[in-house]
Coordinates of C-alpha atoms in Angstrom, one line a residue:
Chain A
M228 CA 19.0 -12.9 228.0
T229 CA 17.0 -11.8 225.0
A230 CA 13.6 -10.6 224.0
T231 CA 11.5 -12.2 221.3
K232 CA 9.8 -10.2 218.5
A233 CA 6.5 -10.4 220.4
E234 CA 8.0 -9.3 223.7
A235 CA 9.8 -6.4 222.0
A236 CA 6.6 -5.3 220.1
A237 CA 4.5 -5.3 223.3
F238 CA 7.2 -3.3 225.1
M239 CA 7.3 -0.8 222.2
A240 CA 3.5 -0.3 222.2
A241 CA 3.7 0.4 226.0
E242 CA 6.8 2.7 225.9
F243 CA 6.0 4.6 222.7
P244 CA 2.2 4.7 222.6
Q245 CA 2.0 7.6 220.2
S246 CA 4.4 5.9 217.8
K247 CA 3.1 4.3 214.6
C248 CA 6.2 2.2 214.3
V249 CA 5.6 -1.5 213.4
L250 CA 8.2 -4.1 214.3
E251 CA 8.6 -6.1 211.1
D252 CA 11.5 -8.4 212.0
L253 CA 13.9 -9.1 214.8
T254 CA 16.8 -11.4 214.5
P255 CA 20.1 -11.6 216.4
G256 CA 21.8 -8.3 215.9
T257 CA 19.2 -6.8 213.5
A258 CA 15.8 -5.3 213.6
T259 CA 13.4 -4.0 210.9
V260 CA 10.8 -1.4 211.6
S261 CA 8.2 0.3 209.3
H262 CA 6.3 3.5 209.7
A263 CA 3.3 4.5 207.4
I264 CA 3.6 8.0 205.9
G265 CA 0.5 10.2 205.6
H266 CA -0.4 13.8 206.1
D267 CA 0.8 14.0 209.7
E268 CA 4.3 12.9 208.8
L269 CA 4.8 15.3 205.9
R270 CA 6.1 18.9 205.8
P271 CA 5.2 21.4 203.2
G272 CA 6.8 20.4 199.9
G273 CA 6.1 16.7 200.5
T274 CA 9.1 15.9 202.7
V275 CA 8.9 13.4 205.5
S276 CA 9.5 15.3 208.6
G277 CA 12.9 14.9 210.3
P278 CA 11.5 13.9 213.7
V279 CA 9.6 11.0 212.1
L280 CA 12.8 9.8 210.5
M281 CA 14.6 10.1 213.8
T282 CA 11.8 8.2 215.5
V283 CA 12.0 5.2 213.2
A284 CA 15.8 5.0 213.5
D285 CA 15.7 5.3 217.3
V286 CA 13.0 2.7 217.6
A287 CA 14.8 0.3 215.3
L288 CA 18.0 0.7 217.3
Y289 CA 16.2 0.3 220.6
V290 CA 14.4 -2.8 219.5
A291 CA 17.5 -4.4 218.1
I292 CA 19.2 -3.9 221.5
L293 CA 16.3 -5.3 223.4
G294 CA 16.5 -8.3 221.2
E295 CA 20.1 -8.8 222.5
I296 CA 19.8 -7.8 226.1
G297 CA 16.2 -8.4 227.0
I298 CA 13.6 -5.8 228.0
V299 CA 15.5 -3.0 229.7
P300 CA 13.2 -0.1 230.2
L301 CA 15.8 2.2 231.5
A302 CA 18.1 2.0 228.5
V303 CA 18.3 5.5 227.1
T304 CA 19.6 7.0 223.9
S305 CA 23.1 8.4 224.6
S306 CA 23.9 9.8 221.1
L307 CA 22.6 9.8 217.6
T308 CA 24.4 10.9 214.4
I309 CA 22.0 11.4 211.5
N310 CA 23.0 11.9 207.9
F311 CA 20.3 12.9 205.6
L312 CA 21.1 11.4 202.2
R313 CA 18.1 11.7 199.8
K314 CA 14.6 13.1 199.9
P315 CA 12.2 10.4 201.1
S316 CA 9.1 9.7 199.0
A317 CA 5.9 11.2 200.3
Q318 CA 3.9 8.2 199.0
A319 CA 5.9 5.3 200.6
A320 CA 6.3 4.0 204.1
I321 CA 9.7 4.5 205.8
I322 CA 11.5 1.2 206.5
G323 CA 14.3 1.2 209.1
R324 CA 16.9 -1.6 209.2
C325 CA 19.2 -1.7 212.2
Q326 CA 22.4 -3.6 212.4
L327 CA 24.1 -3.7 215.8
L328 CA 27.8 -3.0 215.8
K329 CA 28.6 -3.7 219.5
V330 CA 26.7 -4.6 222.6
G331 CA 28.8 -4.1 225.6
R332 CA 28.1 -4.0 229.3
T333 CA 27.2 -0.4 229.5
L334 CA 27.0 0.8 225.9
A335 CA 25.3 -0.6 222.8
T336 CA 26.0 0.8 219.4
G337 CA 24.3 0.2 216.1
E338 CA 23.6 1.7 212.7
V339 CA 20.2 2.1 210.9
L340 CA 19.5 2.7 207.3
L341 CA 16.2 4.2 206.4
Y342 CA 14.5 3.6 203.1
S343 CA 11.4 4.6 201.3
E344 CA 9.6 1.3 200.8
G345 CA 10.3 -0.1 197.4
N346 CA 13.5 1.9 196.8
S347 CA 16.9 0.4 197.5
E348 CA 18.7 3.7 197.9
P349 CA 18.9 4.7 201.6
V350 CA 17.4 8.1 202.5
V351 CA 19.0 8.4 206.0
H352 CA 21.9 6.9 207.8
V353 CA 22.0 6.9 211.6
V354 CA 24.6 5.6 214.0
G355 CA 23.7 5.7 217.6
T356 CA 24.5 4.5 221.1
Y357 CA 22.3 3.5 224.0
A358 CA 23.5 3.6 227.6
I359 CA 22.5 0.5 229.5
P360 CA 22.0 1.2 233.3
P361 CA 24.5 -0.7 235.5
A362 CA 21.7 -1.5 237.9
T363 CA 20.1 -3.5 235.2
L364 CA 23.2 -5.5 234.7
T365 CA 23.8 -6.4 238.3
T366 CA 20.3 -7.9 238.5
Q367 CA 20.7 -10.2 235.5
Chain B
M54 CA 21.4 39.3 203.0
T55 CA 19.7 38.5 206.2
A56 CA 16.3 37.8 207.7
T57 CA 14.8 39.6 210.6
K58 CA 13.2 37.9 213.6
A59 CA 9.7 38.6 212.2
E60 CA 10.6 37.3 208.7
A61 CA 12.1 34.2 210.2
A62 CA 9.1 33.6 212.5
A63 CA 6.7 33.9 209.6
F64 CA 8.7 31.5 207.5
M65 CA 8.8 29.0 210.3
A66 CA 5.1 29.1 210.8
A67 CA 4.6 28.4 207.1
E68 CA 7.3 25.7 206.8
F69 CA 6.6 23.9 210.1
P70 CA 2.9 24.4 210.6
Q71 CA 2.6 21.5 213.1
S72 CA 5.5 22.8 215.2
K73 CA 4.9 24.5 218.5
C74 CA 8.3 26.2 218.4
V75 CA 8.3 29.8 219.3
L76 CA 11.2 32.0 218.1
E77 CA 12.3 34.0 221.2
D78 CA 15.4 35.8 219.9
L79 CA 17.5 36.2 216.8
T80 CA 20.8 38.0 216.7
P81 CA 23.7 37.7 214.3
G82 CA 25.0 34.2 214.7
T83 CA 22.5 33.1 217.4
A84 CA 18.9 32.1 217.7
T85 CA 16.8 31.1 220.7
V86 CA 13.6 28.9 220.4
S87 CA 11.2 27.7 223.0
H88 CA 8.7 24.8 222.9
A89 CA 6.0 24.2 225.5
I90 CA 5.9 20.8 227.1
G91 CA 2.6 19.0 227.7
H92 CA 1.1 15.6 227.5
D93 CA 1.8 15.3 223.7
E94 CA 5.5 15.8 224.2
L95 CA 6.0 13.3 227.0
R96 CA 6.8 9.6 227.0
P97 CA 5.8 7.2 229.7
G98 CA 8.0 8.0 232.7
G99 CA 7.8 11.7 232.2
T100 CA 10.6 12.0 229.7
V101 CA 10.4 14.6 226.9
S102 CA 10.3 12.6 223.7
G103 CA 13.5 12.5 221.6
P104 CA 11.8 13.8 218.4
V105 CA 10.5 16.9 220.2
L106 CA 14.1 17.6 221.4
M107 CA 15.4 17.1 217.9
T108 CA 12.8 19.4 216.5
V109 CA 13.7 22.3 218.8
A110 CA 17.4 21.9 217.9
D111 CA 16.7 21.6 214.2
V112 CA 14.5 24.7 214.2
A113 CA 16.9 26.7 216.3
L114 CA 19.7 25.9 213.9
Y115 CA 17.6 26.6 210.8
V116 CA 16.4 29.9 212.1
A117 CA 19.9 31.0 213.1
I118 CA 21.1 30.2 209.5
L119 CA 18.1 32.1 208.0
G120 CA 19.1 35.1 210.1
E121 CA 22.5 35.1 208.4
I122 CA 21.7 34.1 204.8
G123 CA 18.0 35.2 204.4
I124 CA 15.0 33.1 203.7
V125 CA 16.2 30.1 201.8
P126 CA 13.4 27.5 201.7
L127 CA 15.5 24.9 200.0
A128 CA 18.2 24.7 202.7
V129 CA 18.0 21.2 204.1
T130 CA 19.5 19.5 207.1
S131 CA 22.5 17.5 206.1
S132 CA 23.6 16.0 209.4
L133 CA 22.8 16.2 213.1
T134 CA 24.8 14.8 216.0
I135 CA 22.7 14.7 219.1
N136 CA 24.1 13.9 222.6
F137 CA 21.6 13.4 225.3
L138 CA 23.1 14.6 228.5
R139 CA 20.4 14.8 231.2
K140 CA 16.7 13.9 231.6
P141 CA 14.6 17.0 230.8
S142 CA 12.0 18.2 233.2
A143 CA 8.4 17.2 232.4
Q144 CA 7.1 20.4 233.8
A145 CA 9.3 23.0 232.0
A146 CA 9.4 24.3 228.5
I147 CA 12.4 23.3 226.4
I148 CA 14.7 26.2 225.4
G149 CA 17.1 25.8 222.5
R150 CA 20.0 28.2 222.0
C151 CA 21.9 28.0 218.7
Q152 CA 25.4 29.4 218.1
L153 CA 26.5 29.3 214.5
L154 CA 30.1 28.0 214.0
K155 CA 30.5 28.6 210.3
V156 CA 28.3 29.9 207.5
G157 CA 30.0 29.0 204.2
R158 CA 28.8 29.1 200.6
T159 CA 27.3 25.7 200.6
L160 CA 27.4 24.5 204.2
A161 CA 26.4 26.1 207.5
T162 CA 27.3 24.5 210.8
G163 CA 26.1 25.4 214.3
E164 CA 25.6 24.0 217.7
V165 CA 22.5 24.0 219.9
L166 CA 22.2 23.6 223.6
L167 CA 18.8 22.6 224.9
Y168 CA 17.7 23.4 228.4
S169 CA 14.6 22.8 230.6
E170 CA 13.5 26.4 231.3
G171 CA 14.8 27.6 234.6
N172 CA 17.7 25.1 234.8
S173 CA 21.2 26.1 233.7
E174 CA 22.5 22.6 233.0
P175 CA 22.0 21.6 229.3
V176 CA 19.9 18.5 228.7
V177 CA 20.9 18.0 225.1
H178 CA 23.8 19.1 222.8
V179 CA 23.4 19.1 219.1
V180 CA 25.8 20.0 216.3
G181 CA 24.4 20.1 212.9
T182 CA 25.0 21.2 209.3
Y183 CA 22.6 22.5 206.7
A184 CA 23.3 22.3 203.0
I185 CA 22.5 25.5 201.1
P186 CA 21.5 24.9 197.5
P187 CA 24.0 26.4 195.0
A188 CA 21.1 27.6 192.9
T189 CA 20.1 29.9 195.7
L190 CA 23.4 31.4 196.0
T191 CA 23.9 32.2 192.3
T192 CA 20.6 34.1 192.2
Q193 CA 21.3 36.3 195.2
Chain C
M186 CA 38.4 13.4 243.4
T187 CA 40.2 15.6 240.9
A188 CA 43.5 15.9 239.2
T189 CA 45.6 19.1 239.3
K190 CA 47.2 20.6 236.1
A191 CA 50.5 19.1 237.1
E192 CA 49.1 15.6 237.7
A193 CA 47.2 15.7 234.4
A194 CA 50.3 16.9 232.5
A195 CA 52.5 14.2 234.0
F196 CA 49.9 11.6 233.1
M197 CA 49.6 12.9 229.6
A198 CA 53.4 12.7 229.1
A199 CA 53.3 9.1 230.2
E200 CA 50.2 8.1 228.3
F201 CA 50.8 9.9 225.0
P202 CA 54.7 10.0 224.9
Q203 CA 54.7 10.7 221.1
S204 CA 52.3 13.7 221.5
K205 CA 53.5 17.2 221.3
C206 CA 50.4 18.5 223.1
V207 CA 51.1 21.0 225.9
L208 CA 48.5 21.4 228.7
E209 CA 48.1 25.2 229.0
D210 CA 45.3 25.5 231.5
L211 CA 43.0 23.3 233.5
T212 CA 40.0 24.6 235.5
P213 CA 36.8 22.9 236.7
G214 CA 35.1 21.8 233.6
T215 CA 37.6 23.2 231.0
A216 CA 41.0 22.5 229.6
T217 CA 43.2 24.3 227.1
V218 CA 45.9 22.4 225.1
S219 CA 48.3 23.7 222.5
H220 CA 50.2 21.9 219.8
A221 CA 53.1 23.4 217.8
I222 CA 52.7 23.1 214.0
G223 CA 55.7 22.3 211.8
H224 CA 56.6 20.3 208.8
D225 CA 55.5 17.0 210.5
E226 CA 52.0 18.3 211.0
L227 CA 51.4 19.6 207.6
R228 CA 50.0 18.0 204.4
P229 CA 50.8 19.1 200.9
G230 CA 49.1 22.4 200.3
G231 CA 49.9 23.7 203.8
T232 CA 47.0 22.1 205.6
V233 CA 47.3 20.8 209.2
S234 CA 46.7 17.1 209.0
G235 CA 43.4 15.8 210.2
P236 CA 44.9 13.3 212.7
V237 CA 46.9 16.1 214.4
L238 CA 43.6 18.1 214.8
M239 CA 41.9 15.0 216.2
T240 CA 44.7 14.4 218.6
V241 CA 44.5 17.9 220.1
A242 CA 40.8 17.6 220.5
D243 CA 41.0 14.2 222.1
V244 CA 43.7 15.2 224.5
A245 CA 41.9 18.4 225.5
L246 CA 38.7 16.4 226.2
Y247 CA 40.6 13.6 228.1
V248 CA 42.5 16.1 230.3
A249 CA 39.3 18.1 231.1
I250 CA 37.7 14.8 232.2
L251 CA 40.7 13.9 234.3
G252 CA 40.5 17.3 236.0
E253 CA 37.0 16.3 237.1
I254 CA 37.3 12.6 238.0
G255 CA 41.0 12.2 238.7
I256 CA 43.6 10.1 236.9
V257 CA 41.7 7.2 235.4
P258 CA 44.0 5.5 232.9
L259 CA 41.3 3.2 231.6
A260 CA 38.9 5.9 230.5
V261 CA 38.6 5.4 226.7
T262 CA 37.2 7.5 223.9
S263 CA 33.8 6.2 223.0
S264 CA 32.8 8.5 220.2
L265 CA 34.0 11.7 218.5
T266 CA 32.1 13.9 216.0
I267 CA 34.4 16.2 214.2
N268 CA 33.3 19.1 212.1
F269 CA 36.0 20.8 210.0
L270 CA 35.0 24.5 209.7
R271 CA 38.0 26.4 208.2
K272 CA 41.5 25.7 206.9
P273 CA 43.9 26.1 209.8
S274 CA 47.0 28.3 209.4
A275 CA 50.2 26.4 208.5
Q276 CA 52.2 29.0 210.6
A277 CA 50.3 29.0 213.9
A278 CA 50.0 26.6 216.7
I279 CA 46.7 24.8 217.2
I280 CA 44.9 25.7 220.4
G281 CA 42.2 23.4 221.7
R282 CA 39.7 24.6 224.3
C283 CA 37.4 21.9 225.9
Q284 CA 34.2 22.6 227.8
L285 CA 32.7 19.7 229.5
L286 CA 28.9 19.2 229.0
K287 CA 28.2 16.4 231.4
V288 CA 30.3 14.1 233.7
G289 CA 28.2 11.1 234.6
R290 CA 29.1 7.9 236.4
T291 CA 30.0 6.0 233.2
L292 CA 30.0 8.6 230.5
A293 CA 31.6 12.0 230.2
T294 CA 30.8 14.3 227.3
G295 CA 32.4 17.6 226.2
E296 CA 33.0 19.8 223.3
V297 CA 36.3 21.2 222.0
L298 CA 36.9 24.2 219.7
L299 CA 40.2 24.3 217.9
Y300 CA 41.8 27.5 216.8
S301 CA 44.9 28.6 214.9
E302 CA 46.7 30.7 217.6
G303 CA 45.9 34.3 217.2
N304 CA 42.7 33.8 215.3
S305 CA 39.3 33.9 217.0
E306 CA 37.4 31.9 214.4
P307 CA 37.4 28.2 215.2
V308 CA 38.8 25.8 212.6
V309 CA 37.3 22.6 214.0
H310 CA 34.5 21.7 216.4
V311 CA 34.5 18.4 218.2
V312 CA 32.0 16.8 220.5
G313 CA 33.0 13.6 222.1
T314 CA 32.3 11.1 224.9
Y315 CA 34.6 9.1 227.1
A316 CA 33.5 5.8 228.8
I317 CA 34.6 5.6 232.4
P318 CA 35.1 2.0 233.5
P319 CA 32.7 0.9 236.3
A320 CA 35.5 -0.8 238.1
T321 CA 37.2 2.6 238.6
L322 CA 34.1 4.0 240.1
T323 CA 33.4 1.3 242.6
T324 CA 36.9 1.6 244.0
Q325 CA 36.7 5.3 244.5
Chain D
M179 CA 34.3 10.4 185.5
T180 CA 36.1 8.0 187.8
A181 CA 39.6 7.1 189.0
T182 CA 41.1 3.7 188.7
K183 CA 42.9 2.0 191.6
A184 CA 46.3 2.9 190.2
E185 CA 45.3 6.5 189.8
A186 CA 43.9 6.7 193.3
A187 CA 46.9 5.0 194.8
A188 CA 49.3 7.5 193.0
F189 CA 47.2 10.4 194.2
M190 CA 47.2 9.1 197.8
A191 CA 51.0 8.7 197.8
A192 CA 51.4 12.3 196.7
E193 CA 48.7 13.8 198.9
F194 CA 49.5 11.8 202.1
P195 CA 53.2 11.1 201.8
Q196 CA 53.6 10.4 205.5
S197 CA 50.8 7.9 205.4
K198 CA 51.5 4.1 205.5
C199 CA 48.0 3.4 204.1
V200 CA 47.9 0.9 201.3
L201 CA 45.0 0.8 198.9
E202 CA 44.0 -2.8 198.7
D203 CA 40.8 -2.6 196.6
L204 CA 38.7 -0.1 194.8
T205 CA 35.3 -1.0 193.2
P206 CA 32.3 1.2 192.4
G207 CA 31.1 2.5 195.8
T208 CA 33.7 0.8 197.9
A209 CA 37.3 1.0 198.9
T210 CA 39.6 -1.2 201.1
V211 CA 42.7 0.2 202.7
S212 CA 45.2 -1.4 205.1
H213 CA 47.7 0.0 207.5
A214 CA 50.6 -1.9 209.1
I215 CA 50.7 -1.6 212.9
G216 CA 54.1 -1.3 214.7
H217 CA 55.7 0.6 217.5
D218 CA 54.9 4.0 216.0
E219 CA 51.2 3.3 215.9
L220 CA 50.8 2.0 219.5
R221 CA 50.1 3.8 222.7
P222 CA 51.2 2.5 226.1
G223 CA 49.0 -0.5 226.9
G224 CA 49.2 -1.8 223.4
T225 CA 46.3 0.2 221.9
V226 CA 46.4 1.4 218.4
S227 CA 46.4 5.2 218.6
G228 CA 43.2 7.0 217.8
P229 CA 44.7 9.2 215.1
V230 CA 46.0 6.2 213.2
L231 CA 42.5 4.7 213.2
M232 CA 41.1 8.0 212.0
T233 CA 43.6 8.2 209.2
V234 CA 42.7 4.8 207.9
A235 CA 39.0 5.7 207.9
D236 CA 39.6 9.1 206.3
V237 CA 41.8 7.7 203.6
A238 CA 39.3 4.8 202.8
L239 CA 36.5 7.3 202.5
Y240 CA 38.5 9.7 200.4
V241 CA 39.7 7.0 198.0
A242 CA 36.2 5.6 197.6
I243 CA 34.9 9.0 196.6
L244 CA 37.8 9.6 194.2
G245 CA 36.8 6.3 192.6
E246 CA 33.4 7.7 191.9
I247 CA 34.2 11.3 191.0
G248 CA 37.8 11.2 189.7
I249 CA 40.8 12.9 191.2
V250 CA 39.6 16.0 193.0
P251 CA 42.4 17.3 195.1
L252 CA 40.3 20.0 196.7
A253 CA 37.7 17.7 198.2
V254 CA 38.0 18.1 201.9
T255 CA 36.6 16.3 204.9
S256 CA 33.6 18.1 206.2
S257 CA 32.7 15.9 209.1
L258 CA 33.6 12.6 210.7
T259 CA 31.7 10.7 213.4
I260 CA 33.9 8.0 215.0
N261 CA 32.5 5.3 217.3
F262 CA 35.2 3.2 219.0
L263 CA 33.8 -0.3 219.5
R264 CA 36.5 -2.7 220.5
K265 CA 40.2 -2.5 221.4
P266 CA 42.2 -3.3 218.2
S267 CA 44.9 -5.9 218.3
A268 CA 48.5 -4.6 218.7
Q269 CA 49.7 -7.4 216.5
A270 CA 47.5 -7.1 213.4
A271 CA 47.2 -4.6 210.6
I272 CA 44.2 -2.3 210.5
I273 CA 41.9 -2.9 207.6
G274 CA 39.4 -0.2 206.6
R275 CA 36.4 -1.0 204.3
C276 CA 34.4 2.0 203.0
Q277 CA 30.9 1.8 201.6
L278 CA 29.6 5.0 200.0
L279 CA 26.1 6.0 201.0
K280 CA 25.6 9.0 198.7
V281 CA 27.7 10.9 196.2
G282 CA 25.9 14.2 195.4
R283 CA 27.0 17.3 193.6
T284 CA 28.6 19.0 196.6
L285 CA 28.6 16.4 199.3
A286 CA 29.7 12.7 199.4
T287 CA 28.9 10.5 202.4
G288 CA 30.1 7.1 203.3
E289 CA 30.8 4.8 206.2
V290 CA 33.9 2.9 207.1
L291 CA 34.3 -0.2 209.3
L292 CA 37.8 -0.8 210.7
Y293 CA 39.0 -4.3 211.6
S294 CA 42.1 -5.9 213.0
E295 CA 43.2 -8.1 210.2
G296 CA 41.9 -11.7 210.7
N297 CA 39.1 -10.7 213.1
S298 CA 35.6 -10.2 211.7
E299 CA 34.4 -8.0 214.6
P300 CA 34.7 -4.3 213.7
V301 CA 36.9 -2.2 216.1
V302 CA 35.7 1.2 214.8
H303 CA 32.8 2.6 212.9
V304 CA 33.1 5.9 211.0
V305 CA 30.6 7.8 209.0
G306 CA 31.9 10.9 207.2
T307 CA 31.2 13.5 204.6
Y308 CA 33.5 15.2 202.1
A309 CA 32.7 18.5 200.6
I310 CA 33.3 18.6 196.8
P311 CA 34.3 22.1 195.6
P312 CA 31.7 23.6 193.2
A313 CA 34.6 24.9 191.0
T314 CA 35.6 21.3 190.4
L315 CA 32.1 20.4 189.2
T316 CA 31.7 23.2 186.7
T317 CA 34.9 22.2 185.0
Q318 CA 33.9 18.6 184.5

């Protein structure tokens, strides 16, 4: 069972209504998300705020997993390890590209690279795991 | 060189103007931060949003480090590992307690436990590292 | 269902026959493990090798979990985040103290601080998660 | 300043004399290491032991960094986050492929995927950081 890009985008809009994340692409095992950067996303000094970066990574991972297992609202983030590599641009959108590493019965793990749009050097690396509720699985 | 609670609180207010984090306590090697939870911090289903949790942990760690090394604006988060343990309450403030593990010349590492106020079981565990710019150190 | 210190020690001896880890203490939610340090555990320069440190942390976490859920041979490490804080002594045993953070139905998470015996400053911090097989749970 | 494959292999042999890791390839930003698997590397049940997997990842990361910054004996692992994805084969060598994410002045970060030789699905994902001593940098 899988979710299409349209299904995943509709679910994201309902689940993260405050989020400005836009689902750009969804293919088997990967997802690409973008997030516009403006005044609200910046900290003094022109740095994109950490929580915005985390949001993009978390959403990219979530959507990539939905693409594999279908719409599972109760899947929850179990762990995230975030490495901050470079200062993101204050003038460019943040692009998050997720690559799944393993989708198991109860855990799904993937990594996300975040970029400032137009720059090929990653600004953040995230590896994270979602827990998939057993109840969900028995009903599939 | 160290920062007092008042100095650290003033710096936080300037550095994270959007943040609702309140510095509750600052002692050698520890910091306690609180964050009120209302509509803006919740996701559908009554879950405190992940980025809010990350913010509280990041601020608690930052402030604890400032308490040890003084006001160093250029210290930046290098890595964060976040384990989500339990669903936080939608009705209680989030409390973050940081315990520093090591403050070295260029890296400072600490852990933060987040709680829903009034509940002794942690909802999130974070371990993270800040990079302290060498330039800062040579001028101190 | 829980395991006693004797049951956990017997299981460890069978499961990790090459390991020199000794179970020192097991109480609800905590475990303490020691590992003698000699020539085999050192790298050039007198540093305790990273894999030895990881082993002590992994065993302490595993045993603490067994203490809570009983002998579950199929529980496997899902993730470990290791922060190396200080150089361990080449002349002292490594002591690992695990504190569980959450024992859920399918995941158990805890943290471990490693010390050089006789020194109160931790040398390594580890936070890790074990996956507990669903089959185990349904038969209990 | 960089190290060649031969220089890095000679340094590894001196620094990790107990290690059976073989440096297979070293290119700008990447390194590939292999480790034969036999009785000594297995746990009961035919699983490759966690510390062996950690060693391969740590060595691959270390060598990839040496390839970029030259032979720096005092570089030390600062943090490792290890996600165990699949059970490795007991009959195949472990192959570790490191891709550097950032080499800065004081920190270098990279990720390593471990495979059982002949299988394209990764068994372990590691992201880690080395601290590069400032003293080293001032003498270069």
